[in-house]
XYZ file of N, CA and C in Angstrom:
744
model
N -28.536 -1.443 58.112
C -27.688 -1.919 57.012
C -28.056 -1.166 55.731
N -27.074 -0.638 55.024
C -27.360 0.048 53.762
C -27.799 -0.964 52.706
N -28.648 -0.519 51.800
C -29.096 -1.388 50.707
C -28.101 -1.327 49.551
N -28.231 -2.309 48.630
C -27.369 -2.321 47.440
C -27.592 -1.056 46.621
N -28.854 -0.625 46.518
C -29.157 0.588 45.746
C -28.470 1.816 46.351
N -28.446 1.897 47.664
C -27.782 3.031 48.318
C -26.289 3.039 48.033
N -25.665 1.867 48.145
C -24.222 1.756 47.858
C -23.947 2.066 46.390
N -24.819 1.578 45.503
C -24.640 1.835 44.071
C -24.702 3.330 43.783
N -25.615 4.043 44.453
C -25.708 5.492 44.258
C -24.430 6.193 44.711
N -23.824 5.682 45.762
C -22.570 6.271 46.244
C -21.441 6.056 45.229
N -21.403 4.866 44.650
C -20.398 4.605 43.608
C -20.644 5.517 42.407
N -21.915 5.674 42.060
C -22.244 6.519 40.912
C -21.869 7.976 41.176
N -22.016 8.430 42.403
C -21.644 9.805 42.747
C -20.146 10.029 42.601
N -19.366 8.943 42.673
C -17.911 9.024 42.484
C -17.516 8.746 41.034
N -18.544 8.694 40.149
C -18.332 8.428 38.717
C -17.814 7.020 38.454
N -18.067 6.103 39.369
C -17.715 4.697 39.175
C -18.968 3.983 38.679
N -19.380 4.354 37.482
C -20.674 3.921 36.969
C -20.725 2.431 36.652
N -19.630 1.869 36.180
C -19.629 0.444 35.851
C -19.830 -0.401 37.104
N -19.177 -0.025 38.196
C -19.365 -0.732 39.461
C -20.802 -0.567 39.927
N -21.321 0.650 39.838
C -22.685 0.927 40.286
C -23.702 0.088 39.524
N -23.524 -0.014 38.204
C -24.486 -0.731 37.376
C -24.453 -2.237 37.589
N -23.299 -2.777 37.929
C -23.161 -4.230 38.019
C -22.861 -4.716 39.437
N -23.135 -3.866 40.431
C -22.802 -4.219 41.808
C -23.468 -5.516 42.282
N -24.757 -5.755 42.012
C -25.352 -7.030 42.449
C -24.642 -8.245 41.864
N -24.278 -8.170 40.577
C -23.577 -9.281 39.926
C -22.205 -9.489 40.537
N -21.495 -8.395 40.786
C -20.151 -8.481 41.355
C -20.193 -9.053 42.779
N -21.188 -8.664 43.531
C -21.349 -9.216 44.887
C -21.657 -10.709 44.831
N -22.522 -11.088 43.873
C -22.855 -12.495 43.728
C -21.656 -13.338 43.349
N -20.815 -12.811 42.444
C -19.608 -13.533 42.034
C -18.645 -13.687 43.204
N -18.528 -12.632 44.034
C -17.632 -12.682 45.192
C -18.103 -13.735 46.189
N -19.417 -13.819 46.399
C -19.958 -14.810 47.327
C -19.762 -16.222 46.786
N -19.998 -16.394 45.474
C -19.851 -17.715 44.852
C -18.422 -18.227 44.967
N -17.462 -17.336 44.734
C -16.051 -17.736 44.764
C -15.418 -17.576 46.142
N -16.216 -17.129 47.107
C -15.726 -16.924 48.470
C -14.467 -16.049 48.470
N -14.571 -14.950 47.760
C -13.424 -14.046 47.621
C -13.109 -13.352 48.945
N -11.832 -13.073 49.135
C -11.428 -12.284 50.300
C -11.799 -10.831 50.051
N -11.735 -10.011 51.117
C -12.034 -8.584 50.958
C -11.100 -7.945 49.924
N -9.841 -8.335 49.972
C -8.864 -7.757 49.048
C -9.159 -8.184 47.609
N -9.503 -9.447 47.414
C -9.838 -9.933 46.075
C -11.083 -9.226 45.536
N -12.068 -9.016 46.392
C -13.287 -8.325 45.977
C -12.984 -6.872 45.597
N -12.148 -6.226 46.391
C -11.762 -4.839 46.092
C -11.058 -4.769 44.738
N -10.204 -5.740 44.490
C -9.487 -5.780 43.216
C -10.453 -6.017 42.056
N -11.428 -6.909 42.254
C -12.384 -7.214 41.188
C -13.219 -5.989 40.821
N -13.538 -5.145 41.811
C -14.286 -3.922 41.534
C -13.481 -2.978 40.636
N -12.224 -2.798 40.976
C -11.363 -1.898 40.196
C -11.170 -2.434 38.779
N -10.914 -3.734 38.651
C -10.699 -4.332 37.332
C -11.946 -4.209 36.462
N -13.104 -4.399 37.070
C -14.347 -4.291 36.310
C -14.541 -2.861 35.796
N -14.303 -1.892 36.644
C -14.443 -0.491 36.232
C -13.470 -0.166 35.110
N -12.239 -0.634 35.234
C -11.233 -0.365 34.204
C -11.604 -1.008 32.873
N -12.084 -2.256 32.905
C -12.468 -2.942 31.676
C -13.608 -2.204 30.972
N -14.608 -1.801 31.742
C -15.756 -1.119 31.151
C -15.364 0.237 30.571
N -14.511 0.951 31.284
C -14.066 2.264 30.786
C -13.246 2.101 29.510
N -12.390 1.086 29.485
C -11.565 0.842 28.312
C -12.424 0.477 27.113
N -13.431 -0.380 27.343
C -14.328 -0.780 26.261
C -15.100 0.429 25.726
N -15.551 1.297 26.621
C -16.293 2.492 26.213
C -15.380 3.452 25.442
N -14.133 3.588 25.912
C -13.179 4.470 25.222
C -12.919 3.963 23.812
N -12.734 2.658 23.653
C -12.482 2.076 22.337
C -13.680 2.302 21.417
N -14.870 2.091 21.948
C -16.086 2.297 21.148
C -16.200 3.752 20.696
N -15.940 4.681 21.597
C -16.024 6.103 21.249
C -14.970 6.483 20.212
N -13.749 5.962 20.372
C -12.680 6.288 19.435
C -12.911 5.666 18.064
N -13.579 4.512 18.024
C -13.929 3.914 16.730
C -14.944 4.790 15.998
N -15.922 5.294 16.725
C -16.915 6.181 16.114
C -16.265 7.478 15.660
N -15.388 8.014 16.500
C -14.729 9.282 16.194
C -13.787 9.158 14.989
N -13.276 7.963 14.742
C -12.313 7.759 13.657
C -12.938 7.994 12.291
N -14.244 7.720 12.150
C -14.914 7.970 10.875
C -14.666 6.916 9.818
N -14.443 5.667 10.217
C -14.245 4.609 9.233
C -15.511 4.431 8.395
N -15.376 4.267 7.067
C -16.558 4.049 6.232
C -17.189 2.685 6.477
N -16.385 1.731 6.902
C -16.821 0.399 7.284
C -15.707 -0.225 8.120
N -16.047 -1.271 8.856
C -15.060 -1.904 9.716
C -14.500 -3.135 9.019
N -13.215 -3.098 8.700
C -12.518 -4.194 8.032
C -11.371 -4.642 8.922
N -11.494 -5.812 9.510
C -10.449 -6.280 10.417
C -9.318 -6.949 9.651
N -8.136 -6.955 10.252
C -7.000 -7.635 9.634
C -7.225 -9.138 9.576
N -8.015 -9.663 10.517
C -8.310 -11.098 10.515
C -9.081 -11.504 9.264
N -9.787 -10.563 8.647
C -10.557 -10.849 7.432
C -9.712 -10.749 6.164
N -8.525 -10.203 6.264
C -7.720 -9.963 5.060
C -7.242 -11.289 4.475
N -7.387 -11.436 3.166
C -7.068 -12.694 2.482
C -5.649 -12.638 1.904
N -4.702 -13.127 2.660
C -3.309 -13.131 2.194
C -3.074 -14.177 1.105
N -4.005 -15.111 0.966
C -3.870 -16.112 -0.099
C -4.114 -15.473 -1.460
N -4.993 -14.483 -1.489
C -5.267 -13.779 -2.740
C -4.271 -12.656 -2.962
N -3.980 -11.887 -1.901
C -3.029 -10.782 -2.006
C -1.673 -11.269 -1.507
N -0.870 -11.752 -2.436
C 0.408 -12.384 -2.073
C 1.593 -11.424 -2.131
N 1.363 -10.167 -2.518
C 2.486 -9.230 -2.607
C 2.814 -8.592 -1.261
N 2.032 -8.919 -0.240
C 2.366 -8.513 1.125
C 2.056 -9.693 2.036
N 2.890 -9.901 3.031
C 2.723 -11.069 3.902
C 2.105 -10.669 5.242
N 1.508 -11.650 5.885
C 0.937 -11.425 7.210
C 2.027 -10.996 8.178
N 3.219 -11.538 8.028
C 4.331 -11.168 8.907
C 4.678 -9.689 8.748
N 4.668 -9.194 7.510
C 4.981 -7.782 7.280
C 3.950 -6.870 7.945
N 2.689 -7.235 7.828
C 1.633 -6.427 8.447
C 1.716 -6.514 9.964
N 1.908 -7.727 10.463
C 1.976 -7.899 11.923
C 3.162 -7.166 12.533
N 4.203 -6.936 11.740
C 5.377 -6.222 12.252
C 5.035 -4.773 12.605
N 3.912 -4.283 12.071
C 3.487 -2.910 12.370
C 2.661 -2.824 13.648
N 2.230 -3.982 14.150
C 1.237 -3.978 15.224
C 1.828 -3.836 16.622
N 3.138 -3.642 16.724
C 3.672 -3.192 18.014
C 3.554 -1.673 18.109
N 3.164 -1.065 16.994
C 2.892 0.376 16.883
C 4.099 1.240 17.197
N 5.278 0.658 16.960
C 6.488 1.457 17.054
C 6.477 2.579 16.034
N 5.818 2.347 14.878
C 5.785 3.398 13.852
C 5.011 4.622 14.346
N 4.006 4.398 15.205
C 3.269 5.537 15.768
C 4.120 6.252 16.817
N 4.729 5.468 17.689
C 5.553 6.068 18.746
C 6.733 6.835 18.167
N 7.243 6.361 17.010
C 8.395 7.010 16.376
C 7.981 8.057 15.348
N 6.658 8.277 15.208
C 6.110 9.261 14.257
C 6.467 8.902 12.816
N 6.521 7.596 12.535
C 6.763 7.136 11.168
C 5.447 7.056 10.400
N 5.553 6.930 9.077
C 4.383 6.784 8.223
C 4.330 5.385 7.617
N 3.150 4.983 7.178
C 2.952 3.725 6.461
C 2.265 4.062 5.148
N 2.818 3.566 4.039
C 2.275 3.873 2.721
C 1.991 2.577 1.971
N 0.766 2.449 1.483
C 0.380 1.312 0.650
C 0.147 1.828 -0.765
N 0.930 1.309 -1.713
C 0.848 1.738 -3.113
C 0.384 0.563 -3.962
N -0.588 0.809 -4.832
C -1.045 -0.261 -5.702
C -2.299 0.122 -6.447
N -2.684 -0.663 -7.450
C -3.882 -0.366 -8.241
C -5.146 -0.517 -7.408
N -6.272 -0.042 -7.914
C -7.525 -0.141 -7.160
C -7.917 -1.594 -6.871
N -8.501 -1.808 -5.696
C -9.104 -3.087 -5.379
C -8.199 -4.171 -4.857
N -6.940 -3.832 -4.508
C -6.010 -4.882 -4.084
C -5.873 -4.985 -2.564
N -6.653 -4.205 -1.833
C -6.670 -4.350 -0.381
C -5.999 -3.245 0.409
N -5.652 -2.146 -0.229
C -4.955 -1.061 0.472
C -5.809 -0.463 1.579
N -7.064 -0.144 1.244
C -7.955 0.455 2.233
C -8.260 -0.517 3.361
N -8.442 -1.790 3.022
C -8.698 -2.820 4.034
C -7.554 -2.864 5.047
N -6.331 -2.850 4.561
C -5.169 -2.887 5.455
C -5.100 -1.619 6.312
N -5.367 -0.475 5.705
C -5.304 0.790 6.450
C -6.334 0.809 7.572
N -7.561 0.376 7.263
C -8.607 0.347 8.282
C -8.283 -0.691 9.353
N -7.816 -1.862 8.920
C -7.486 -2.917 9.879
C -6.414 -2.496 10.863
N -5.373 -1.846 10.363
C -4.305 -1.359 11.245
C -4.840 -0.244 12.138
N -5.697 0.617 11.574
C -6.296 1.683 12.371
C -7.132 1.149 13.520
N -7.902 0.105 13.273
C -8.718 -0.504 14.330
C -7.844 -1.103 15.431
N -6.783 -1.766 15.029
C -5.855 -2.344 16.016
C -5.190 -1.236 16.836
N -4.879 -0.128 16.180
C -4.259 0.990 16.894
C -5.215 1.556 17.942
N -6.483 1.660 17.599
C -7.477 2.144 18.560
C -7.585 1.193 19.736
N -7.598 -0.114 19.449
C -7.648 -1.112 20.531
C -6.445 -0.988 21.459
N -5.319 -0.537 20.892
C -4.094 -0.393 21.689
C -4.019 0.943 22.425
N -5.032 1.793 22.229
C -5.077 3.038 22.988
C -4.758 4.295 22.206
N -4.549 4.177 20.885
C -4.235 5.356 20.068
C -5.509 5.952 19.467
N -5.428 7.224 19.088
C -6.547 7.907 18.443
C -6.277 7.989 16.945
N -7.285 7.623 16.166
C -7.129 7.509 14.712
C -8.230 8.299 14.017
N -7.884 8.920 12.894
C -8.869 9.604 12.063
C -8.748 9.096 10.631
N -9.872 8.645 10.063
C -9.888 8.151 8.684
C -10.513 9.203 7.778
N -9.850 9.468 6.649
C -10.366 10.413 5.664
C -10.002 9.936 4.260
N -10.929 10.040 3.325
C -10.517 9.895 1.933
C -9.778 11.173 1.547
N -8.907 11.064 0.571
C -8.160 12.251 0.147
C -9.122 13.340 -0.339
N -10.158 12.932 -1.090
C -11.124 13.899 -1.597
C -11.886 14.557 -0.452
N -12.343 13.744 0.498
C -13.064 14.297 1.647
C -12.199 15.230 2.467
N -10.941 14.863 2.629
C -10.020 15.696 3.398
C -9.789 17.032 2.695
N -9.641 16.996 1.374
C -9.447 18.233 0.622
C -10.651 19.164 0.776
N -11.848 18.578 0.765
C -13.058 19.384 0.918
C -13.121 20.022 2.305
N -12.763 19.238 3.326
C -12.763 19.758 4.698
C -11.761 20.896 4.844
N -10.567 20.701 4.291
C -9.526 21.727 4.392
C -9.900 22.976 3.586
N -10.495 22.761 2.421
C -10.892 23.912 1.598
C -11.968 24.733 2.298
N -12.948 24.053 2.903
C -13.999 24.770 3.620
C -13.409 25.552 4.795
N -12.470 24.925 5.505
C -11.826 25.606 6.631
C -11.035 26.817 6.146
N -10.377 26.671 4.999
C -9.580 27.775 4.451
C -10.477 28.943 4.057
N -11.641 28.629 3.480
C -12.581 29.678 3.082
C -13.117 30.433 4.289
N -13.227 29.740 5.416
C -13.708 30.363 6.657
C -12.578 31.038 7.431
N -11.354 30.925 6.911
C -10.217 31.470 7.630
C -9.833 30.641 8.835
N -10.169 29.339 8.798
C -9.944 28.454 9.945
C -9.072 27.249 9.587
N -8.224 27.402 8.587
C -7.383 26.280 8.165
C -6.457 25.831 9.285
N -5.810 26.761 9.945
C -4.901 26.417 11.033
C -5.652 25.708 12.159
N -6.852 26.174 12.454
C -7.663 25.565 13.507
C -8.011 24.122 13.149
N -8.412 23.891 11.890
C -8.760 22.534 11.452
C -7.536 21.615 11.497
N -6.391 22.115 11.066
C -5.169 21.307 11.110
C -4.823 20.956 12.553
N -4.969 21.912 13.449
C -4.698 21.639 14.868
C -5.646 20.589 15.429
N -6.878 20.564 14.952
C -7.830 19.533 15.376
C -7.369 18.159 14.902
N -6.878 18.092 13.672
C -6.393 16.817 13.134
C -5.126 16.352 13.849
N -4.343 17.294 14.338
C -3.117 16.944 15.046
C -3.387 16.302 16.407
N -4.631 16.346 16.867
C -4.972 15.711 18.135
C -5.037 14.182 18.017
N -5.123 13.701 16.770
C -5.110 12.261 16.537
C -3.670 11.767 16.440
N -3.443 10.537 16.901
C -2.099 9.953 16.810
C -1.782 9.508 15.390
N -2.818 9.094 14.675
C -2.647 8.581 13.311
C -3.722 9.181 12.410
N -3.302 9.682 11.264
C -4.236 10.188 10.264
C -4.169 9.271 9.046
N -5.286 8.608 8.728
C -5.351 7.768 7.536
C -5.877 8.622 6.388
N -5.114 8.670 5.295
C -5.524 9.372 4.082
C -5.672 8.329 2.989
N -6.893 8.086 2.564
C -7.193 7.000 1.636
C -7.412 7.519 0.219
N -6.892 6.774 -0.749
C -7.137 7.028 -2.172
C -6.549 8.348 -2.659
N -5.358 8.665 -2.212
C -4.684 9.856 -2.733
C -4.207 9.568 -4.154
N -4.515 10.465 -5.069
C -4.027 10.313 -6.430
C -5.074 9.910 -7.442
N -6.292 9.623 -6.992
C -7.332 9.213 -7.930
C -7.895 10.381 -8.719
N -7.828 11.577 -8.132
C -8.327 12.772 -8.805
C -7.292 13.883 -8.696
N -7.166 14.721 -9.751
C -6.213 15.842 -9.679
C -6.667 16.886 -8.668
N -5.720 17.682 -8.185
C -6.023 18.726 -7.207
C -5.830 20.104 -7.826
N -6.621 21.041 -7.323
C -6.396 22.416 -7.751
C -5.286 23.037 -6.908
N -4.914 24.258 -7.259
C -3.779 24.901 -6.602
C -4.001 25.080 -5.107
N -5.233 25.496 -4.719
C -5.514 25.713 -3.307
C -5.524 24.387 -2.542
N -6.047 23.331 -3.183
C -6.054 22.015 -2.554
C -4.644 21.523 -2.278
N -3.738 21.749 -3.230
C -2.337 21.354 -3.047
C -1.710 22.121 -1.887
N -1.993 23.413 -1.837
C -1.442 24.248 -0.765
C -1.945 23.785 0.594
N -3.245 23.493 0.682
C -3.826 23.068 1.960
C -3.238 21.732 2.416
N -3.097 20.801 1.459
C -2.539 19.498 1.822
C -1.092 19.637 2.284
N -0.341 20.494 1.628
C 1.043 20.705 2.066
C 1.088 21.249 3.484
N 0.190 22.185 3.786
C 0.154 22.733 5.148
C -0.107 21.629 6.173
N -1.011 20.705 5.834
C -1.326 19.603 6.748
C -0.151 18.652 6.883
N 0.404 18.211 5.761
C 1.521 17.255 5.799
C 2.716 17.867 6.516
N 2.945 19.139 6.299
C 4.061 19.810 6.955
C 3.862 19.852 8.474
N 2.600 20.049 8.906
C 2.298 20.078 10.343
C 2.428 18.687 10.958
N 2.074 17.663 10.194
C 2.143 16.285 10.685
C 3.576 15.760 10.733
N 4.423 16.294 9.884
C 5.781 15.764 9.699
C 6.554 15.665 11.018
N 6.959 14.429 11.338
C 7.727 14.090 12.540
C 6.991 14.459 13.837
N 5.668 14.650 13.736
C 4.861 14.966 14.926
C 3.717 13.976 15.094
N 3.152 13.538 13.973
C 2.102 12.536 13.972
C 2.343 11.557 12.813
N 1.723 10.389 12.897
C 1.886 9.374 11.859
C 0.762 9.443 10.838
N 1.108 9.083 9.601
C 0.137 9.014 8.515
C 0.133 7.597 7.950
N -1.059 7.066 7.721
C -1.205 5.844 6.927
C -1.849 6.283 5.624
N -1.135 6.081 4.536
C -1.552 6.618 3.240
C -1.772 5.483 2.244
N -2.864 5.552 1.491
C -3.047 4.624 0.369
C -3.112 5.442 -0.917
N -2.459 4.941 -1.947
C -2.412 5.656 -3.219
C -2.283 4.662 -4.364
N -2.785 5.048 -5.517
C -2.685 4.190 -6.699
C -1.505 4.565 -7.577
N -0.715 5.534 -7.163
C 0.403 5.981 -7.984
C 1.715 5.964 -7.202
N 2.763 5.534 -7.876
C 4.095 5.584 -7.272
C 4.519 7.040 -7.118
N 5.461 7.268 -6.209
C 5.848 8.641 -5.878
C 6.339 9.421 -7.093
N 6.996 8.723 -8.021
C 7.528 9.414 -9.201
C 6.424 9.949 -10.102
N 5.216 9.466 -9.909
C 4.091 9.911 -10.741
C 3.148 10.865 -10.010
N 3.528 11.326 -8.829
C 2.629 12.186 -8.071
C 2.405 13.543 -8.740
N 3.297 13.920 -9.623
C 3.110 15.174 -10.347
C 1.856 15.162 -11.205
N 1.349 13.947 -11.528
C 0.161 13.832 -12.380
C -1.082 14.406 -11.706
N -1.223 14.189 -10.401
C -2.424 14.715 -9.745
C -2.144 15.980 -8.936
N -0.854 16.231 -8.612
C -0.524 17.498 -7.969
C -0.319 18.596 -9.002
N -0.124 18.172 -10.252
C 0.067 19.083 -11.379
C 1.387 19.838 -11.273
N 1.729 20.285 -10.102
C 2.932 21.094 -9.888
C 3.974 20.281 -9.116
N 5.082 19.940 -9.753
C 6.141 19.183 -9.089
C 6.745 19.943 -7.918
N 6.669 21.261 -7.965
C 7.212 22.049 -6.858
C 6.447 21.819 -5.559
N 5.211 21.352 -5.684
C 4.422 20.993 -4.510
C 4.566 19.510 -4.215
N 4.557 18.703 -5.260
C 4.626 17.246 -5.094
C 5.910 16.817 -4.392
N 7.035 17.384 -4.786
C 8.327 16.950 -4.250
C 8.440 17.143 -2.737
N 8.131 18.336 -2.192
C 8.237 18.489 -0.731
C 7.237 17.637 0.042
N 6.045 17.387 -0.546
C 5.074 16.521 0.126
C 5.599 15.093 0.158
N 6.081 14.609 -0.982
C 6.662 13.254 -1.046
C 7.824 13.128 -0.079
N 8.672 14.147 -0.058
C 9.847 14.122 0.815
C 9.455 13.941 2.269
N 8.421 14.636 2.712
C 7.994 14.545 4.116
C 7.288 13.230 4.421
N 6.610 12.671 3.423
C 5.892 11.420 3.646
C 6.839 10.225 3.680
N 7.796 10.172 2.748
C 8.645 8.974 2.664
C 9.769 8.982 3.709
N 10.075 10.163 4.279
C 11.082 10.200 5.329
C 10.521 9.490 6.561
N 11.241 8.525 7.089
C 10.761 7.713 8.216
C 9.450 7.000 7.856
N 9.434 6.265 6.750
C 8.190 5.603 6.354
C 8.414 4.122 6.055
N 7.326 3.366 6.155
C 7.298 1.951 5.784
C 6.448 1.871 4.525
N 7.065 1.495 3.411
C 6.389 1.523 2.109
C 6.135 0.094 1.627
N 4.890 -0.155 1.215
C 4.504 -1.476 0.730
C 3.900 -1.337 -0.666
N 4.459 -2.091 -1.610
C 3.952 -2.103 -2.978
C 3.031 -3.304 -3.140
N 1.777 -3.048 -3.427
C 0.802 -4.114 -3.607
C 0.470 -4.269 -5.087
N 0.337 -5.509 -5.523
C -0.025 -5.775 -6.906
C -1.148 -6.780 -6.982
N -1.305 -7.375 -8.140
C -2.306 -8.417 -8.309
C -3.621 -7.885 -8.842
N -4.612 -8.791 -8.908
C -5.928 -8.448 -9.431
C -6.782 -7.788 -8.349
N -7.853 -7.175 -8.788
C -8.764 -6.497 -7.875
C -9.637 -7.495 -7.130
N -9.738 -7.315 -5.809
C -10.666 -8.122 -5.011
C -12.095 -7.951 -5.517
N -12.465 -6.704 -5.772
C -13.833 -6.415 -6.170
C -14.154 -7.038 -7.517
N -13.186 -6.972 -8.450
C -13.386 -7.579 -9.757
C -13.509 -9.090 -9.616
N -12.675 -9.676 -8.783
C -12.730 -11.120 -8.548
C -14.093 -11.517 -8.004
N -14.615 -10.730 -7.043
C -15.901 -11.028 -6.430
C -17.017 -10.974 -7.462
N -16.979 -9.971 -8.344
C -18.030 -9.850 -9.368
C -17.963 -10.992 -10.366
N -16.744 -11.379 -10.738
C -16.577 -12.485 -11.679
C -17.086 -13.787 -11.069
N -16.817 -13.978 -9.768
C -17.284 -15.182 -9.102
C -18.818 -15.219 -9.031
N -19.431 -14.035 -8.842
C -20.891 -13.969 -8.772
C -21.504 -14.235 -10.138
N -20.775 -13.814 -11.184
C -21.311 -13.974 -12.545
C -21.176 -15.411 -13.043
N -20.184 -16.128 -12.495
C -19.955 -17.501 -12.967
C -20.881 -18.511 -12.329
């Protein structure tokens, strides 16, 4: 009679590592529930699939580069009343990703734009999509470095491997001419091919303030707002509220 360790090694040789690692437990559960051969076979496959899915989600969360994990369940709709839970939940069938649409959150600092972007990004990863999070400043630095190395196209192609690109805090700092050019190249490549979740503190009519050149701002805005879901957020800053509460 073969031993459990021998059978586990055979499963591992077939890259069925989750089954191999938990084979004694799975056998014990089958005996306890008096499972049929077919039920046991099914339980092995389901266990392997669950473990692989969990590992894939964990890897994609790390690869996304989130600065912190902010779930939608933590979002306080009682404080931020300019957007409703229903509006946010309407995005969670991820039709906007499948249709290559964009999502834009516009509002002053501290009102929850980044929280919503990260929360939706996490849900998208759980649903099987690949997400990349970048601050606008960090993204500009990455693109500029790639451009200096003559690898701008290569870097853009790497970003195109993600289903969703989150660009956070666009508009907080002005851009130089090369930064504007690089961002246009990226947005143009993403247009109708991949989805963008964008947070910004400025309405589209004011984008000339940080792009400096309206000739660049207009085509970028045009590509972003075409096929987009736009949400205007207002109210007081969460962070300011938290500090005031701590001081009182």
